[in-house]
Short mmCIF file of C-alpha atoms and ligand atoms in Angstrom, two decimals:
data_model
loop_
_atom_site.label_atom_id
_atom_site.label_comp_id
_atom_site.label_asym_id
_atom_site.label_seq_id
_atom_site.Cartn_x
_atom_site.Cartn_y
_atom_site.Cartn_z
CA UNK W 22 7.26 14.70 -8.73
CA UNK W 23 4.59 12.73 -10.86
CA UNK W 24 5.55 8.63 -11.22
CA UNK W 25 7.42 7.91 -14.38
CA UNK W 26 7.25 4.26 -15.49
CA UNK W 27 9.70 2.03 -14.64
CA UNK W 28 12.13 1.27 -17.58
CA UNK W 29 11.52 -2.57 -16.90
CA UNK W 30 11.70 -5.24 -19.50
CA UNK W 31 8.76 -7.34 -19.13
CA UNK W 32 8.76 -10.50 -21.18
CA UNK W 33 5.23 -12.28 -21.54
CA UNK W 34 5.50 -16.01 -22.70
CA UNK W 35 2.78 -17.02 -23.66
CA UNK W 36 0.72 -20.14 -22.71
CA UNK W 37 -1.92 -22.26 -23.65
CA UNK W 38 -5.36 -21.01 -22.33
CA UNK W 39 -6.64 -24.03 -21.06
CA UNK W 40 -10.97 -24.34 -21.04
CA UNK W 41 -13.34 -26.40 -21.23
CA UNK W 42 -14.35 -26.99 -24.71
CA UNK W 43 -18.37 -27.30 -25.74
CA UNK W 44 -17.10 -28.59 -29.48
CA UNK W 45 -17.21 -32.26 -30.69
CA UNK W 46 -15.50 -31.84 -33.78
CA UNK W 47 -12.46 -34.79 -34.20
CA UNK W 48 -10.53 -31.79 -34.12
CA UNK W 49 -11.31 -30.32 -31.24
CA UNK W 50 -11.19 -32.83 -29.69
CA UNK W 51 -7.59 -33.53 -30.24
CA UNK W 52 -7.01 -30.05 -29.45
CA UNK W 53 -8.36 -30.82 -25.87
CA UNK W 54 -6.10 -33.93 -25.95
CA UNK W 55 -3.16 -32.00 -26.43
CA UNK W 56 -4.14 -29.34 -24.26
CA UNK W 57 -4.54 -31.82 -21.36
CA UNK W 58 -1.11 -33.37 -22.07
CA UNK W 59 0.29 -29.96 -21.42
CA UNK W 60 -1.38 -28.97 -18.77
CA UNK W 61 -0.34 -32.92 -17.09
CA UNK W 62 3.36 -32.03 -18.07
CA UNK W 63 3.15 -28.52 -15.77
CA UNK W 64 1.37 -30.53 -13.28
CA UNK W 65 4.20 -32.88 -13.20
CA UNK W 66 6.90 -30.07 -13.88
CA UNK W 67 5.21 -28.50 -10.53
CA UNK W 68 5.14 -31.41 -8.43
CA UNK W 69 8.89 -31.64 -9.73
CA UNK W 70 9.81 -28.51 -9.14
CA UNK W 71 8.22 -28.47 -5.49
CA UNK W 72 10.40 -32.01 -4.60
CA UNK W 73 13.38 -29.94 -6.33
CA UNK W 74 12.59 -26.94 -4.06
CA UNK W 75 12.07 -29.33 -0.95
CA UNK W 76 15.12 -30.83 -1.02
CA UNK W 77 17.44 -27.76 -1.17
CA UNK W 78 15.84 -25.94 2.03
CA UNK W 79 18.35 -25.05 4.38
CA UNK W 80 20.57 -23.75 1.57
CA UNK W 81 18.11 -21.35 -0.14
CA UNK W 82 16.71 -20.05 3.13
CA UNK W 83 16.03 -16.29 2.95
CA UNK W 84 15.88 -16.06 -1.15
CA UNK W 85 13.11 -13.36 -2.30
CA UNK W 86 10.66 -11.97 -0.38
CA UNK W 87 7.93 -13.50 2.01
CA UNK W 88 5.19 -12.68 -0.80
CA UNK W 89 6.66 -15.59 -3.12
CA UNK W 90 6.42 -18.15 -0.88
CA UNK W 91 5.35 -21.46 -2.42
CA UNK W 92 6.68 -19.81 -5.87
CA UNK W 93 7.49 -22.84 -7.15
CA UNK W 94 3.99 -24.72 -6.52
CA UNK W 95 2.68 -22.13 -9.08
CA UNK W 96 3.51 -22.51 -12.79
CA UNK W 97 0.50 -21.32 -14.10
CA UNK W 98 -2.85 -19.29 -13.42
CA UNK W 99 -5.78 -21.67 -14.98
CA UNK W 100 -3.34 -22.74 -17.92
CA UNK W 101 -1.51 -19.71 -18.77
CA UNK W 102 2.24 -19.26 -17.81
CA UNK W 103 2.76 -16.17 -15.98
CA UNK W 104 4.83 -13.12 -17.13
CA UNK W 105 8.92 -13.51 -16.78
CA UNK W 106 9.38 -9.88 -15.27
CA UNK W 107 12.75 -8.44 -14.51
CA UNK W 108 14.61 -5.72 -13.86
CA UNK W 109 16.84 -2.87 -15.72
CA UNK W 110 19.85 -5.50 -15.08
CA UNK W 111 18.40 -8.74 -16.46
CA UNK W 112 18.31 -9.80 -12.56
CA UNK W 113 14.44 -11.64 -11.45
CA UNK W 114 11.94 -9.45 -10.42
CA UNK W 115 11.68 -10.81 -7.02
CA UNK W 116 8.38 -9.35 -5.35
CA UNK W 117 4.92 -10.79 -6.24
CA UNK W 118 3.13 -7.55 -3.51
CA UNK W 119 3.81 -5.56 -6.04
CA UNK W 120 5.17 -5.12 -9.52
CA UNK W 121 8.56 -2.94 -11.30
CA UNK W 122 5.40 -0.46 -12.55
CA UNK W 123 3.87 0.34 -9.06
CA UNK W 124 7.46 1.48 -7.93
CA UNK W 125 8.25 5.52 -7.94
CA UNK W 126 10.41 8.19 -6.97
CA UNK W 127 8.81 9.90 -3.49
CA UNK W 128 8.34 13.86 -3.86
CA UNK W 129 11.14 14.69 -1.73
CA UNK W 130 10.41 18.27 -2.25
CA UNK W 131 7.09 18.87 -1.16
CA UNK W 132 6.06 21.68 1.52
CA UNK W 133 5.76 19.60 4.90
CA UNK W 134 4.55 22.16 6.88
CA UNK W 135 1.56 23.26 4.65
CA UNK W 136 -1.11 23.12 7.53
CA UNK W 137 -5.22 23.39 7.18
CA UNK W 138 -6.23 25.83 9.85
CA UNK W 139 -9.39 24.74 10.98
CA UNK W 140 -12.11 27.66 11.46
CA UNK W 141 -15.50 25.81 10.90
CA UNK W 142 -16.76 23.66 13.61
CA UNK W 143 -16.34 20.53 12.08
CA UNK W 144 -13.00 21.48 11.16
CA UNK W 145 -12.48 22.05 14.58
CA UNK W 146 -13.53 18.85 15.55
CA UNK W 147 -11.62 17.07 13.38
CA UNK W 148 -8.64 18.76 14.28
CA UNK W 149 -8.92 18.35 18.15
CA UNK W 150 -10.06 14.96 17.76
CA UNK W 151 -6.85 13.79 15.99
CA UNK W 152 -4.87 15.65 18.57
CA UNK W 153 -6.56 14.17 21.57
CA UNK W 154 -5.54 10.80 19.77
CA UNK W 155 -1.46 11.87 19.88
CA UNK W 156 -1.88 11.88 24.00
CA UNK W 157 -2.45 7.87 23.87
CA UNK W 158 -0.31 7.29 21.48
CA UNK W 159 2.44 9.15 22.99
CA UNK W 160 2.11 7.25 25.88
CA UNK W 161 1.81 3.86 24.66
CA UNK W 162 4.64 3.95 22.05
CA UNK W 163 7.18 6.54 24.44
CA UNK W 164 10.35 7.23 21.89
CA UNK W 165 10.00 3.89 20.28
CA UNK W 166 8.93 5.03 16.72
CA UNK W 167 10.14 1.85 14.51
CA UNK W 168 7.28 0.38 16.42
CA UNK W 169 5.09 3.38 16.94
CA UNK W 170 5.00 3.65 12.50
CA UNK W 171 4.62 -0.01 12.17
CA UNK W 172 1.49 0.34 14.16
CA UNK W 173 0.25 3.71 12.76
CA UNK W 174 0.39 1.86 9.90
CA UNK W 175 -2.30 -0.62 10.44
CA UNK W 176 -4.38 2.07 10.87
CA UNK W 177 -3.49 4.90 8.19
CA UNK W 178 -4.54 1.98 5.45
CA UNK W 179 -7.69 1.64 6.54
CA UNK W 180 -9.77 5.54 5.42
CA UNK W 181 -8.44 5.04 1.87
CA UNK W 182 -9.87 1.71 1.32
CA UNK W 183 -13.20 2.35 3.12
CA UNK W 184 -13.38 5.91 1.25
CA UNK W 185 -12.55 4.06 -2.35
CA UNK W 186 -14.89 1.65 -1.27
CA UNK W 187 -17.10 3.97 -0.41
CA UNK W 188 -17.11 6.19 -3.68
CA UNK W 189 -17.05 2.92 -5.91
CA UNK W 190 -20.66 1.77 -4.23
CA UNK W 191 -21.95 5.06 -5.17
CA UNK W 192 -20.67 5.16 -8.71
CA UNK W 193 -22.54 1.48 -9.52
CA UNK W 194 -25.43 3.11 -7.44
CA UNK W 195 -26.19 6.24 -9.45
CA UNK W 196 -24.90 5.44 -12.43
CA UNK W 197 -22.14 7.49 -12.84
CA UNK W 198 -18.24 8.19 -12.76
CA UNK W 199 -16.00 9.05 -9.99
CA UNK W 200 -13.80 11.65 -11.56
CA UNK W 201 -10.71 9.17 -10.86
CA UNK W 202 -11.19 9.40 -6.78
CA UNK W 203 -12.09 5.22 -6.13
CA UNK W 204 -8.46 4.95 -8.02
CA UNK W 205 -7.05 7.98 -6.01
CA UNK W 206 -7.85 6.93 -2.37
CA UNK W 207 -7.85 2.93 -3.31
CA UNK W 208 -3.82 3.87 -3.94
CA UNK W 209 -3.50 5.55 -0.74
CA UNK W 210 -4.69 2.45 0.90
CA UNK W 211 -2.13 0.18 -1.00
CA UNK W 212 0.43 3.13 -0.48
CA UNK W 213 -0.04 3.15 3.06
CA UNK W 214 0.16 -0.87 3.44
CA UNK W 215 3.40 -0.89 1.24
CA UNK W 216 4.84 1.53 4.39
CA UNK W 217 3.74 -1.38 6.86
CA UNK W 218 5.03 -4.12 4.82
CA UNK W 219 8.49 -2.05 5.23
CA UNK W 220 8.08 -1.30 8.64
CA UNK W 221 7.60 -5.24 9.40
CA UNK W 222 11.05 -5.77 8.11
CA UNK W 223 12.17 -2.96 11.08
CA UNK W 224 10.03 -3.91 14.10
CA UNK W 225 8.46 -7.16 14.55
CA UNK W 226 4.81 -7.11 16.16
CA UNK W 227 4.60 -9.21 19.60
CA UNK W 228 1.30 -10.89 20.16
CA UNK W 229 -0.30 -7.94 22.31
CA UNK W 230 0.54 -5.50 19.68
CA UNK W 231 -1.27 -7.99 16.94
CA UNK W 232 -4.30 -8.23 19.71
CA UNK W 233 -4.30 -4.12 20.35
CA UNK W 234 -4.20 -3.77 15.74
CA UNK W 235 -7.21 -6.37 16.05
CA UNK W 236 -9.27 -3.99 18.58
CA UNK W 237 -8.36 -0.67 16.61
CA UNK W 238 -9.48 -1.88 13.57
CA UNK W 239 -12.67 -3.23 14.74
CA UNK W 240 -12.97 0.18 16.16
CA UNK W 241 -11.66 2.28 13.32
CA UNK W 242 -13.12 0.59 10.56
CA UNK W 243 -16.96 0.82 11.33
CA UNK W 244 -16.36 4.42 13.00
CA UNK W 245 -14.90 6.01 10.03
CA UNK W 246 -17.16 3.74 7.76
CA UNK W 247 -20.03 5.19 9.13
CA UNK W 248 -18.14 8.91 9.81
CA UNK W 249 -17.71 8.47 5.83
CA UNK W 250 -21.77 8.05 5.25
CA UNK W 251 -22.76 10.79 7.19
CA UNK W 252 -20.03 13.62 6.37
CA UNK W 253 -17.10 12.91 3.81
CA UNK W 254 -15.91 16.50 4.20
CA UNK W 255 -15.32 15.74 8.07
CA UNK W 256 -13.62 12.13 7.23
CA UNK W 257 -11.81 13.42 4.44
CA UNK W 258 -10.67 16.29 6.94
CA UNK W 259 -9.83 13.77 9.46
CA UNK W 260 -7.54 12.32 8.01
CA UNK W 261 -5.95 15.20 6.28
CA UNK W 262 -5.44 15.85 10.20
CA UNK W 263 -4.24 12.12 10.47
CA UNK W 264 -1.52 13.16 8.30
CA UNK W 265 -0.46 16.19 9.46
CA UNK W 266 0.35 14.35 12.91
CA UNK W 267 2.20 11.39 10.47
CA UNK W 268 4.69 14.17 8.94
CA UNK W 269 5.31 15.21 12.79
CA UNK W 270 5.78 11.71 14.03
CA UNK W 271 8.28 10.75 10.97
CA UNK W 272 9.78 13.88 11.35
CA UNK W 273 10.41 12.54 15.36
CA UNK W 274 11.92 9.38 14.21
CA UNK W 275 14.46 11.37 12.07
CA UNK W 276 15.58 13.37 14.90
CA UNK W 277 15.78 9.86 16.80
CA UNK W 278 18.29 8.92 14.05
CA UNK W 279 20.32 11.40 13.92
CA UNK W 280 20.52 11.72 17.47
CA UNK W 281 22.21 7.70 16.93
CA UNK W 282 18.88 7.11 19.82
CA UNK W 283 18.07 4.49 16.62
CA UNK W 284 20.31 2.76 14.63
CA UNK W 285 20.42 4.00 10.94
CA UNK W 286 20.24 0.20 9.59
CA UNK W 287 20.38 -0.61 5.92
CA UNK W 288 17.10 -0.02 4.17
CA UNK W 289 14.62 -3.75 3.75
CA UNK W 290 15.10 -4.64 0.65
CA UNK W 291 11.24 -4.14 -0.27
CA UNK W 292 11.96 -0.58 0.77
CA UNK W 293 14.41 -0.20 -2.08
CA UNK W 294 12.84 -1.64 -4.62
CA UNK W 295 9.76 0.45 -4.17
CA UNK W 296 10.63 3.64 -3.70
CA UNK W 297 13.64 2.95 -6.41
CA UNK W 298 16.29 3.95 -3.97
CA UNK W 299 19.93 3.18 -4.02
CA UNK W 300 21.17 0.23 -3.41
CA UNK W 301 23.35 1.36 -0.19
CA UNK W 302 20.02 3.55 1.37
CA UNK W 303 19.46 3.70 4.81
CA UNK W 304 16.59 3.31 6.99
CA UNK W 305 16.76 7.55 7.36
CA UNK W 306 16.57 7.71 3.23
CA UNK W 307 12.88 5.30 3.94
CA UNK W 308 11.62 7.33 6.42
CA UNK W 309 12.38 10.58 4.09
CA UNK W 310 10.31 9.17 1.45
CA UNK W 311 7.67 8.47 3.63
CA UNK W 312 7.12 10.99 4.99
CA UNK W 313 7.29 12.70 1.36
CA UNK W 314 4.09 10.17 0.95
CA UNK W 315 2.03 10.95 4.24
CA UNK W 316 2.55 15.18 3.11
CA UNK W 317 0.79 13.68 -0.44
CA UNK W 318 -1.99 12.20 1.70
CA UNK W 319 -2.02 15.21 3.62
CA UNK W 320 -2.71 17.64 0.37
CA UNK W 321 -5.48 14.47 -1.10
CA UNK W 322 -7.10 14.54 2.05
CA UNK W 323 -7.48 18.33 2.65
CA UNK W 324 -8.31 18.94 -0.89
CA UNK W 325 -11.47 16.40 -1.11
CA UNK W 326 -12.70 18.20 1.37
CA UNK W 327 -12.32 21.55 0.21
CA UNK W 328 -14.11 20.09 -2.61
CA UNK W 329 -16.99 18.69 -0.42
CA UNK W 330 -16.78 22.21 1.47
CA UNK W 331 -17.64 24.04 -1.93
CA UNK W 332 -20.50 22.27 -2.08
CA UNK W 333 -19.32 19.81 -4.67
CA UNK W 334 -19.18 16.07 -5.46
CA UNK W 335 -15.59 14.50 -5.65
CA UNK W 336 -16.26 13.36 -9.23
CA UNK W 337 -16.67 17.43 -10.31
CA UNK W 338 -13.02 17.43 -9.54
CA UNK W 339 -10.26 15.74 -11.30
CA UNK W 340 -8.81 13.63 -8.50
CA UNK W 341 -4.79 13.02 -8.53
CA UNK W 342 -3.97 9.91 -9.57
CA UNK W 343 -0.97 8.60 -10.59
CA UNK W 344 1.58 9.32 -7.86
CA UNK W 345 2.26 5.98 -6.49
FE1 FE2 B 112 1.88 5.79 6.00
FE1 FE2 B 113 -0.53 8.55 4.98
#
């Protein structure tokens, strides 16, 4: 199922654009005058609303998400008031990681056992090299797969940002377009972090975990940033691997739930907002959808490198876009 927009009111009030003026005219000049007044009255109006804001902690502990912290210090970008967003109900749009547009409806339908067989050697590779990975993990994370996601996580968020990086380097370089794939895998990325931004509300990191997500990513980053330069079709492969394991792990944690192993907890609020789900989900309806979103990373991943495999450039090949 393709995103369909949010039905969202979204009211814009608009603000003076403060900047600096060049002009001497008297006018002008007032006009800077009175611009400056206004921008000293939402200096004071934020230096009032940050005593206000002050002086009622304790009571409003816990209010919106972690995201809008320090809200209140910000009235304005550079002089201009920021959008009043809100939802279907009239009720605040509470998140500032992400806005009522960026939210969808996960694919709960799609095929999650679709599987690349691998039959060329670097196929091969790529296959056996993710599943000499799972032994590790296994053993490090045991049954424990609130934790065992939350870390995945951290490292599932990193090939779509160094492949959009990647492809958007070589678009300014040659002079050309990307046929939508710097968009494509740049959402993955953000798609992926959204599912560790929910996961932190389930399992808390401890300060070796934080140390071990340090280490990986110094790791993972350069290897697959330099497994990108030499062969896209292998790190595109990869990770179409990556995700194949991802749909397996989630599909774990489900069993884990059902088997009562793991409480089914109410879903973080983040987590409902996002994927749109009801207001009484669980965590079992979050880990549906996302695994519904690793099987889409799955079929991106697979099919960029079919298209590499053809002997093609990604930008021959429409890339899909718009799912989260
Ligand atoms: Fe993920
Ligand atoms: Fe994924």
């Amino acid at each position: 199922m393709m995103m369909s927009r949010y039905g969202t009111k979204v009211m814009v009030t608009a603000g003076p654009r403060l900047s600096s003026s060049r002009a001497v005219s008297p006018n002008c000049l007032l006009k800077s005058r009175v611009l400056a007044r206004d921008f000293s009255k939402m200096t004071f109006e934020k230096k009032k609303k940050t005593e206000d804001n002050q002086s009622e902690k304790g009571s409003s502990g816990g209010k919106g998400d972690q995201g809008n912290k320090g809200e209140q210090l910000v009235v304005s970008y550079w002089g201009v008031k920021p959008m009043k967003i809100t939802k279907d109900d009239g009720t605040e749009w509470k998140w500032s990681c992400f806005r009522p547009w960026e939210t969808y409806k996960a694919d709960l339908t799609i095929d999650l056992k679709k599987h690349h067989v691998p039959s060329t050697l670097p196929d091969k590779l790529a296959y056996w090299t993710v599943k000499s990975l799972r032994w590790p993990t296994d053993l490090f994370f045991q049954r424990r797969y609130g934790c065992r996601a939350m870390m995945l996580e951290t490292v599932a968020a990193v090939p779509g940002m160094v492949g959009g990086m990647l492809v958007h380097c070589k678009s300014l370089r040659r002079f050309e377009q990307s046929g939508g794939w710097i968009k494509a895998l740049l959402e993955e990325a953000e798609n992926e972090r959204m599912h560790l931004m929910t996961f932190m509300e389930v399992a808390k990191p401890n300060w070796y975990e934080r140390a071990l997500v340090i280490a990986v990513q110094g790791v993972f980053f350069n290897a697959y940033f330099l497994g990108y330069i030499i062969s896209p079709k292998f790190a595109h492969r990869m990770v179409g691997y990556l995700e194949e394991e991802a749909i397996h792990s989630y599909t774990e944690f489900l069993k884990e739930l059902d088997n009562g192993n793991i409480e089914n907890v109410p879903a973080p609020a983040i987590a409902i907002d996002y994927w749109r789900l009801p207001a009484d989900a669980t965590l079992r309806d979050v880990v549906m959808v996302v695994r519904a979103d690793e099987a889409h990373h799955r079929d991106v991943n697979h099919y960029a490198s079919d298209i590499h495999y053809q002997g093609r450039e990604l930008k021959e090949a429409p890339a899909p876009i718009g799912y989260h």
